[in-house]
Each structure stands twice: as C-alpha cells, then as structure tokens.
Amino acid sequence: MGGTGSGKAGLRAVCRESDRELRYDMESMLWRGNLNYIGIVLHESWCVESHSHDHFELCYVASGSGWFSIDGSFFRVSKGDLFLTKPGERHQGAASGDTAFQLYFLGFNFDQLSGLEYDYYRLDMNRAKKDEHQILKQAGDRIMQELRNARPRGEEMVHGIMVQLLVSVLRVFQTDQHAEEVEEQRERPLSNMLDVLDYLHAEVHASHTIEGIAEKFHLSRTHLAREFKRHIGIPLGEYVRNQCLDKAKHDLKETNETVSSIGEKLRFPSIHAFSLFFKRHTGLSPQAFRTVSLASQHGAKR
DNA sequence: CACCCAAGTCGTATGTAGAG
DNA sequence: CTCTACATACGACTTGGGTG
C-alpha cells in the first residue's frame, strides 16, 4: 500500500495500490466535486463487514459473483450487476470466493447536484440492477485515468464524467415498473419528507431546529426526526449541518464576502460559533479554508 | 478583523416505551 | 400510524482572555 498524491492542485487524490486493490481518495478539502473515493477490488476473497457512512456508494461487479445486504435485505450479484447504498444504511458484502472477482466501487455525494439528490433518496430497496452498458466501469476507468495522469482541467473533466454517470445510473435504477408501484404505496409519508427536503434546500441556514421544521409541516418533533432518518438515512440535524457547511464552503471559495458576513447570512449566533462549527467539521478555520482553496485554484490555472 | 483556547452550561437530537 | 413522555448523551454555544 503506497500513498501518493496525483500532484495537481485542484484535483488531488491519495492513491493506494496493491495487488488486491486500487483506490483513490479525494482530498475533500480541495476538491469541489461529488466524488469521495473510487477504486477497484481485484481479489476473490473480498469481504467487507457491516458498516455505514454518510455518503452514497455505487458498486459494479466486473467479473465473478458474490452477495451484499442492505439493512437486512439480501442480494446475490454477479458479473454486470450494479448496486447502490444510501447514506446511513448498514451494508456488507463478499465475493463468492470461487472465481476471479473484480469490483468497481465509488463513494459520492451531491455537493453540487442537489436536484439529483431527491431522486436518489427516492429509490426503493430494489438496489441491484443489470448494468448492460457497464456505465460505472467505463466512467470509473476514465475517472481513474484522470486522477492518475493529473492533466490540466482534470477537475472539470471528472465533474463532467460524474454528472453523466450519476444521471445514467439513476436511469438504470428508475426503469423498473415494480419500483414505481412500491413508490405509489409509499407516496404519502415519503412526499412529506421530500417537502421537508425541498424546504431545507430553499432555506439553507444554521438556525433550523427540528422543532421549528416539525411545526412548519404540522408534525411532532420526534415523529419528524424519526421519519426523516428512516426515509433519508441520516439524522435531520446532521443534514441541516451538512447543508450549511456546503453553503459556507461555496461562499468562501466563490465570493469575496467576509467570514462574518457568511456566518451571519447562515444565521449563526456569532462569528465565533460559525468559526468553531466550520473548524469542527472541516479541520480548517473559514479563513484558512478560503486561503487553501484559492491557492489550489490558482495552482490549477498555471 | 479573524483566529485560538479552555471550561462550563445548556439545549438538542435521539432512542425507547407505550398510548390512542 | 402517529403521537407523547422521558432519559440520556453529546454537541453547540458562551465567556473571557489572548495573539497576529
């Protein structure tokens, strides 16, 4: 296992390569896209214990077979199968162990594609699909090539591939009539949560409380919190915090607003609170984050 | 103006049980 | 299915002092 950066500002990833796995982890502080990590598993004894995380994960079986489970639902998968887990879902999996196994995996979020996010959250438990066009394999190879070669404008290229990939994958998962029927049955409670999501996307600020949101949607606090977690996969409070963080990062990178002004706009009670919040979640103070981001952007332009 | 630190307090989110 | 009530853990915030 080595640890080498691709060495280009703006699109930096840590590469870990062995004879069993190739993996790139994006340096999230500097990267402005939707990709968290990407890689290929290359051994038939692959096995991952039950775990969950706060991002989506896509996997594609390029050869061999195996199984995986999500929150108790079990799936057998083989060459050509694509499967997806949502944030917060406990999942695990393994190769069957008898034939050569190759698995593409990709962790992602919707930092800049919130329109797609709704549709991904709406996907039901029908999570294993035949990927006839090898969408993830082809996109994955291109992305890893960009990360490896670190060519100019790699950031934009990877972002473009990601957009194409996420839309294509969504189409694969949405072309299932049974899923639509199940969706019908779930429509009422889920649409409530989508209204909440809608509201949170329209009103990004830190002063949201679960109580307040619950009141707005005529639900009890506990009921809202529980249903949100059940449907969306992550706690409501955490979702609000992530949105604030994304918005703050965006404003720090893309505008000249002062840190105080951004904190104020996001309705933090004070500049101290904003600064602490930001540092707690990113490891950098707002000012330091802006400095690093700008430096990386300028570096990429050279 | 922006940041750091430490300590203490307070409020919020979450989980669970049970009721209508 | 939706709600209330309650306990608990932990994160958020304040405060005050200091630095660059």
Short mmCIF file of C-alpha atoms (C1' of nucleotides) in Angstrom, two decimals:
data_model
loop_
_atom_site.label_atom_id
_atom_site.label_comp_id
_atom_site.label_asym_id
_atom_site.label_seq_id
_atom_site.Cartn_x
_atom_site.Cartn_y
_atom_site.Cartn_z
CA MET A 1 0.00 0.00 0.00
CA GLY A 2 1.59 3.25 -1.06
CA GLY A 3 0.30 6.76 -0.55
CA THR A 4 0.98 9.05 -3.42
CA GLY A 5 -0.83 12.16 -4.48
CA SER A 6 -1.60 12.79 -8.09
CA GLY A 7 0.22 16.03 -7.59
CA LYS A 8 -2.05 18.55 -9.31
CA ALA A 9 -3.68 21.28 -7.32
CA GLY A 10 -7.47 21.24 -7.53
CA LEU A 11 -7.74 17.54 -8.27
CA ARG A 12 -5.69 15.83 -5.64
CA ALA A 13 -6.29 12.25 -4.65
CA VAL A 14 -4.38 9.87 -2.45
CA CYS A 15 -3.69 6.68 -4.38
CA ARG A 16 -3.35 3.34 -2.64
CA GLU A 17 -2.37 0.46 -4.84
CA SER A 18 -1.69 -3.18 -4.12
CA ASP A 19 -2.20 -6.42 -5.98
CA ARG A 20 -5.61 -6.73 -4.29
CA GLU A 21 -7.00 -3.24 -4.61
CA LEU A 22 -6.55 0.10 -6.34
CA ARG A 23 -8.11 3.06 -4.62
CA TYR A 24 -8.15 6.85 -4.92
CA ASP A 25 -9.37 9.01 -2.04
CA MET A 26 -10.15 12.60 -2.95
CA GLU A 27 -8.67 15.28 -0.75
CA SER A 28 -12.03 16.63 0.25
CA MET A 29 -10.70 20.00 1.43
CA LEU A 30 -9.61 20.90 -2.07
CA TRP A 31 -11.97 19.03 -4.30
CA ARG A 32 -15.19 20.77 -5.34
CA GLY A 33 -16.93 17.83 -6.98
CA ASN A 34 -19.15 14.98 -5.94
CA LEU A 35 -16.61 12.20 -5.79
CA ASN A 36 -15.32 10.99 -2.42
CA TYR A 37 -13.37 7.94 -3.49
CA ILE A 38 -13.13 5.43 -6.29
CA GLY A 39 -11.39 2.13 -6.77
CA ILE A 40 -11.32 -1.48 -7.90
CA VAL A 41 -11.19 -4.62 -5.78
CA LEU A 42 -9.16 -7.31 -7.51
CA HIS A 43 -9.32 -10.49 -5.43
CA GLU A 44 -11.79 -13.32 -4.99
CA SER A 45 -11.59 -13.30 -1.18
CA TRP A 46 -13.03 -9.78 -0.98
CA CYS A 47 -15.23 -9.31 2.07
CA VAL A 48 -16.45 -6.18 3.85
CA GLU A 49 -18.06 -6.22 7.29
CA SER A 50 -21.28 -4.45 8.16
CA HIS A 51 -20.79 -0.67 8.13
CA SER A 52 -22.46 2.56 7.10
CA HIS A 53 -21.31 6.01 6.02
CA ASP A 54 -22.71 9.44 5.28
CA HIS A 55 -22.42 9.29 1.50
CA PHE A 56 -23.86 7.20 -1.33
CA GLU A 57 -21.89 4.26 -2.62
CA LEU A 58 -22.10 2.57 -6.01
CA CYS A 59 -20.56 -0.81 -6.84
CA TYR A 60 -20.28 -2.74 -10.08
CA VAL A 61 -19.29 -6.38 -10.39
CA ALA A 62 -16.97 -6.51 -13.39
CA SER A 63 -16.27 -10.21 -13.00
CA GLY A 64 -17.11 -13.05 -10.65
CA SER A 65 -20.05 -13.16 -8.25
CA GLY A 66 -20.91 -12.54 -4.63
CA TRP A 67 -23.56 -11.09 -2.38
CA PHE A 68 -24.38 -7.97 -0.41
CA SER A 69 -27.02 -6.89 2.05
CA ILE A 70 -28.53 -3.53 2.94
CA ASP A 71 -30.34 -3.11 6.25
CA GLY A 72 -31.30 -6.79 6.23
CA SER A 73 -32.22 -7.10 2.53
CA PHE A 74 -30.06 -9.70 0.84
CA PHE A 75 -28.91 -9.61 -2.82
CA ARG A 76 -26.97 -12.10 -4.91
CA VAL A 77 -24.88 -10.31 -7.51
CA SER A 78 -22.80 -11.45 -10.45
CA LYS A 79 -20.90 -10.03 -13.40
CA GLY A 80 -22.71 -6.99 -14.81
CA ASP A 81 -24.62 -6.10 -11.64
CA LEU A 82 -24.70 -2.59 -10.28
CA PHE A 83 -25.73 -1.91 -6.70
CA LEU A 84 -26.25 1.17 -4.61
CA THR A 85 -26.34 2.07 -0.90
CA LYS A 86 -27.66 5.30 0.56
CA PRO A 87 -26.16 7.30 3.44
CA GLY A 88 -26.78 5.74 6.82
CA GLU A 89 -27.70 2.30 5.52
CA ARG A 90 -25.83 -0.56 7.13
CA HIS A 91 -24.47 -2.82 4.47
CA GLN A 92 -21.95 -5.57 3.95
CA GLY A 93 -20.87 -7.92 1.21
CA ALA A 94 -18.43 -10.51 -0.03
CA ALA A 95 -17.25 -12.27 -3.14
CA SER A 96 -18.36 -15.87 -3.56
CA GLY A 97 -14.71 -16.86 -3.46
CA ASP A 98 -14.74 -19.47 -6.20
CA THR A 99 -13.98 -17.37 -9.29
CA ALA A 100 -11.84 -14.36 -10.09
CA PHE A 101 -13.61 -11.31 -8.69
CA GLN A 102 -13.42 -7.69 -9.77
CA LEU A 103 -15.50 -4.94 -8.22
CA TYR A 104 -15.61 -1.23 -9.06
CA PHE A 105 -16.65 0.96 -6.14
CA LEU A 106 -17.33 4.67 -5.91
CA GLY A 107 -18.34 6.89 -2.97
CA PHE A 108 -20.12 10.12 -3.82
CA ASN A 109 -22.37 12.91 -2.60
CA PHE A 110 -24.49 15.64 -4.14
CA ASP A 111 -22.48 18.68 -3.23
CA GLN A 112 -23.37 20.50 -6.45
CA LEU A 113 -26.20 18.39 -7.79
CA SER A 114 -28.97 18.73 -5.26
CA GLY A 115 -31.58 18.25 -8.00
CA LEU A 116 -30.45 14.67 -8.45
CA GLU A 117 -30.32 14.07 -4.74
CA TYR A 118 -34.12 13.85 -4.38
CA ASP A 119 -34.32 11.12 -6.97
CA TYR A 120 -31.55 9.09 -5.42
CA TYR A 121 -33.14 9.26 -1.99
CA ARG A 122 -36.44 8.16 -3.53
CA LEU A 123 -35.01 4.90 -4.86
CA ASP A 124 -36.60 1.92 -3.12
CA MET A 125 -34.92 -1.26 -1.91
CA ASN A 126 -34.63 -2.66 -5.44
CA ARG A 127 -30.90 -1.90 -5.45
CA ALA A 128 -29.26 -4.46 -7.68
CA LYS A 129 -29.60 -3.87 -11.43
CA LYS A 130 -28.02 -5.22 -14.57
CA ASP A 131 -25.76 -2.54 -15.96
CA GLU A 132 -25.73 -3.58 -19.60
CA HIS A 133 -23.66 -0.66 -20.73
CA GLN A 134 -21.04 -1.00 -17.99
CA ILE A 135 -21.67 2.60 -17.01
CA LEU A 136 -19.70 2.52 -13.80
CA LYS A 137 -16.83 0.52 -15.24
CA GLN A 138 -16.37 2.88 -18.16
CA ALA A 139 -16.81 6.06 -16.14
CA GLY A 140 -14.65 4.63 -13.38
CA ASP A 141 -11.81 3.86 -15.76
CA ARG A 142 -11.95 7.36 -17.21
CA ILE A 143 -12.03 9.00 -13.79
CA MET A 144 -9.12 6.95 -12.52
CA GLN A 145 -7.19 7.78 -15.65
CA GLU A 146 -7.75 11.49 -14.95
CA LEU A 147 -6.65 11.04 -11.34
CA ARG A 148 -3.59 9.10 -12.41
CA ASN A 149 -2.48 11.48 -15.14
CA ALA A 150 -3.49 14.72 -13.42
CA ARG A 151 -3.90 16.58 -16.69
CA PRO A 152 -4.95 20.24 -16.90
CA ARG A 153 -8.65 20.82 -16.26
CA GLY A 154 -8.93 17.39 -14.70
CA GLU A 155 -11.32 18.73 -12.10
CA GLU A 156 -13.84 19.83 -14.70
CA MET A 157 -13.41 16.59 -16.62
CA VAL A 158 -14.06 14.43 -13.56
CA HIS A 159 -17.04 16.56 -12.61
CA GLY A 160 -18.48 16.10 -16.10
CA ILE A 161 -17.99 12.35 -16.01
CA MET A 162 -19.60 12.23 -12.57
CA VAL A 163 -22.69 14.13 -13.75
CA GLN A 164 -23.07 11.78 -16.70
CA LEU A 165 -22.52 8.75 -14.51
CA LEU A 166 -24.99 9.76 -11.82
CA VAL A 167 -27.73 10.54 -14.34
CA SER A 168 -27.11 7.29 -16.25
CA VAL A 169 -27.15 5.24 -13.07
CA LEU A 170 -30.36 6.91 -11.97
CA ARG A 171 -31.97 5.94 -15.28
CA VAL A 172 -30.91 2.35 -14.76
CA PHE A 173 -32.49 2.25 -11.30
CA GLN A 174 -35.62 4.11 -12.35
CA THR A 175 -36.55 1.84 -15.28
CA ASP A 176 -38.37 -0.62 -13.10
CA GLN A 177 -42.14 -0.64 -13.02
CA HIS A 178 -42.30 -2.60 -9.83
CA ALA A 179 -40.30 0.10 -8.13
CA GLU A 180 -42.89 2.64 -9.23
CA GLU A 181 -45.67 0.56 -7.72
CA VAL A 182 -43.85 0.34 -4.43
CA GLU A 183 -43.27 4.06 -4.69
CA GLU A 184 -47.01 4.62 -5.04
CA GLN A 185 -47.63 2.76 -1.81
CA ARG A 186 -45.07 4.85 -0.01
CA GLU A 187 -46.08 8.11 -1.64
CA ARG A 188 -47.76 9.90 1.24
CA PRO A 189 -45.24 9.64 4.06
CA LEU A 190 -42.29 9.96 1.69
CA SER A 191 -43.67 13.01 -0.06
CA ASN A 192 -43.81 14.66 3.34
CA MET A 193 -40.09 14.12 3.74
CA LEU A 194 -39.46 15.38 0.21
CA ASP A 195 -41.33 18.56 1.10
CA VAL A 196 -39.03 18.90 4.08
CA LEU A 197 -36.01 18.36 1.83
CA ASP A 198 -37.38 20.93 -0.56
CA TYR A 199 -37.76 23.42 2.24
CA LEU A 200 -34.26 22.77 3.58
CA HIS A 201 -32.76 23.28 0.14
CA ALA A 202 -34.62 26.55 -0.28
CA GLU A 203 -33.73 27.82 3.19
CA VAL A 204 -30.13 26.96 3.98
CA HIS A 205 -29.19 28.27 7.41
CA ALA A 206 -27.99 27.06 10.78
CA SER A 207 -30.89 28.29 12.85
CA HIS A 208 -33.21 25.47 11.76
CA THR A 209 -34.39 23.39 14.66
CA ILE A 210 -36.20 20.09 14.33
CA GLU A 211 -38.94 21.60 16.47
CA GLY A 212 -39.35 24.51 14.07
CA ILE A 213 -39.34 22.36 10.97
CA ALA A 214 -41.80 19.95 12.58
CA GLU A 215 -44.11 22.83 13.40
CA LYS A 216 -43.96 24.10 9.85
CA PHE A 217 -45.02 20.72 8.49
CA HIS A 218 -47.57 20.06 11.26
CA LEU A 219 -45.70 17.03 12.61
CA SER A 220 -44.39 16.25 16.04
CA ARG A 221 -40.68 16.73 16.61
CA THR A 222 -39.98 13.08 17.37
CA HIS A 223 -42.07 11.86 14.51
CA LEU A 224 -40.35 14.15 12.02
CA ALA A 225 -36.87 13.23 13.25
CA ARG A 226 -37.62 9.54 13.12
CA GLU A 227 -39.30 9.59 9.72
CA PHE A 228 -36.58 11.76 8.22
CA LYS A 229 -33.93 9.32 9.40
CA ARG A 230 -35.96 6.37 8.14
CA HIS A 231 -36.55 7.78 4.66
CA ILE A 232 -33.45 9.84 4.04
CA GLY A 233 -30.96 7.78 6.00
CA ILE A 234 -29.22 10.47 8.02
CA PRO A 235 -30.42 12.47 11.04
CA LEU A 236 -32.23 15.70 10.20
CA GLY A 237 -29.88 17.81 12.28
CA GLU A 238 -26.89 16.36 10.53
CA TYR A 239 -28.50 17.06 7.16
CA VAL A 240 -29.02 20.71 8.09
CA ARG A 241 -25.44 20.99 9.30
CA ASN A 242 -24.07 19.45 6.10
CA GLN A 243 -26.04 21.91 4.02
CA CYS A 244 -24.70 24.85 5.99
CA LEU A 245 -21.22 23.50 5.61
CA ASP A 246 -21.60 23.11 1.85
CA LYS A 247 -23.05 26.58 1.50
CA ALA A 248 -20.30 28.08 3.64
CA LYS A 249 -17.60 26.30 1.64
CA HIS A 250 -19.14 27.51 -1.58
CA ASP A 251 -19.33 31.13 -0.43
CA LEU A 252 -15.81 31.08 0.93
CA LYS A 253 -14.48 29.79 -2.38
CA GLU A 254 -16.65 31.64 -4.84
CA THR A 255 -17.30 35.04 -3.24
CA ASN A 256 -15.37 37.80 -1.52
CA GLU A 257 -17.77 38.04 1.39
CA THR A 258 -16.14 38.30 4.80
CA VAL A 259 -16.24 35.32 7.14
CA SER A 260 -18.50 37.32 9.46
CA SER A 261 -20.90 38.10 6.67
CA ILE A 262 -21.14 34.47 5.58
CA GLY A 263 -21.69 33.36 9.16
CA GLU A 264 -24.33 35.99 9.58
CA LYS A 265 -26.05 35.01 6.34
CA LEU A 266 -26.19 31.42 7.55
CA ARG A 267 -27.72 32.77 10.78
CA PHE A 268 -25.02 31.63 13.16
CA PRO A 269 -25.40 33.37 16.50
CA SER A 270 -21.88 34.78 16.27
CA ILE A 271 -18.70 34.73 14.23
CA HIS A 272 -17.21 32.55 16.97
CA ALA A 273 -19.96 29.99 16.62
CA PHE A 274 -19.55 29.92 12.85
CA SER A 275 -15.80 29.62 13.01
CA LEU A 276 -15.93 26.84 15.60
CA PHE A 277 -18.61 25.00 13.68
CA PHE A 278 -16.63 25.23 10.46
CA LYS A 279 -13.39 24.13 12.02
CA ARG A 280 -15.01 21.24 13.85
CA HIS A 281 -16.34 19.80 10.63
CA THR A 282 -13.58 20.57 8.17
CA GLY A 283 -10.48 20.76 10.31
CA LEU A 284 -9.76 24.27 8.99
CA SER A 285 -10.96 27.69 10.06
CA PRO A 286 -13.05 29.52 7.43
CA GLN A 287 -10.19 31.86 6.59
CA ALA A 288 -7.70 29.01 6.29
CA PHE A 289 -10.13 27.11 4.08
CA ARG A 290 -10.50 30.11 1.78
CA THR A 291 -6.74 30.55 1.57
CA VAL A 292 -6.14 26.88 0.74
CA SER A 293 -8.97 26.82 -1.81
CA LEU A 294 -7.81 29.94 -3.60
CA ALA A 295 -4.23 28.71 -3.63
CA SER A 296 -5.31 25.42 -5.16
CA GLN A 297 -7.43 27.17 -7.79
CA HIS A 298 -4.57 29.42 -8.80
CA GLY A 299 -2.24 26.47 -8.82
CA ALA A 300 -4.52 24.61 -11.20
CA LYS A 301 -4.64 27.56 -13.59
CA ARG A 302 -0.89 27.61 -14.02
"C1'" DC B 1 -10.84 41.70 11.76
"C1'" DA B 2 -10.09 36.90 12.32
"C1'" DC B 3 -8.45 33.37 14.95
"C1'" DC B 4 -7.24 30.35 19.08
"C1'" DC B 5 -8.04 28.11 23.65
"C1'" DA B 6 -10.37 26.17 27.77
"C1'" DA B 7 -14.10 25.23 30.75
"C1'" DG B 8 -18.65 25.09 31.94
"C1'" DT B 9 -23.53 25.26 30.82
"C1'" DC B 10 -27.35 24.40 28.20
"C1'" DG B 11 -30.16 22.72 24.52
"C1'" DT B 12 -30.98 19.44 21.10
"C1'" DA B 13 -31.20 15.03 18.88
"C1'" DT B 14 -32.02 10.55 19.54
"C1'" DG B 15 -33.87 6.18 21.27
"C1'" DT B 16 -37.35 3.75 23.65
"C1'" DA B 17 -41.76 2.61 25.63
"C1'" DG B 18 -46.28 2.91 25.45
"C1'" DA B 19 -50.93 5.03 24.34
"C1'" DG B 20 -54.82 6.39 21.29
"C1'" DC C 1 -49.75 5.19 12.03
"C1'" DT C 2 -48.82 9.00 14.78
"C1'" DC C 3 -48.18 10.88 18.86
"C1'" DT C 4 -46.46 11.97 23.91
"C1'" DA C 5 -43.29 11.37 27.62
"C1'" DC C 6 -38.99 10.58 29.36
"C1'" DA C 7 -33.94 9.66 29.80
"C1'" DT C 8 -29.54 10.34 28.11
"C1'" DA C 9 -25.55 11.58 25.50
"C1'" DC C 10 -23.28 14.81 23.19
"C1'" DG C 11 -22.64 18.76 20.56
"C1'" DA C 12 -23.19 23.78 20.39
"C1'" DC C 13 -22.56 27.92 22.45
"C1'" DT C 14 -20.85 31.45 25.67
"C1'" DT C 15 -17.40 33.78 28.03
"C1'" DG C 16 -13.07 35.85 28.72
"C1'" DG C 17 -8.57 36.41 27.60
"C1'" DG C 18 -5.08 36.43 24.35
"C1'" DT C 19 -2.39 36.72 19.51
"C1'" DG C 20 -1.34 38.25 14.77
#
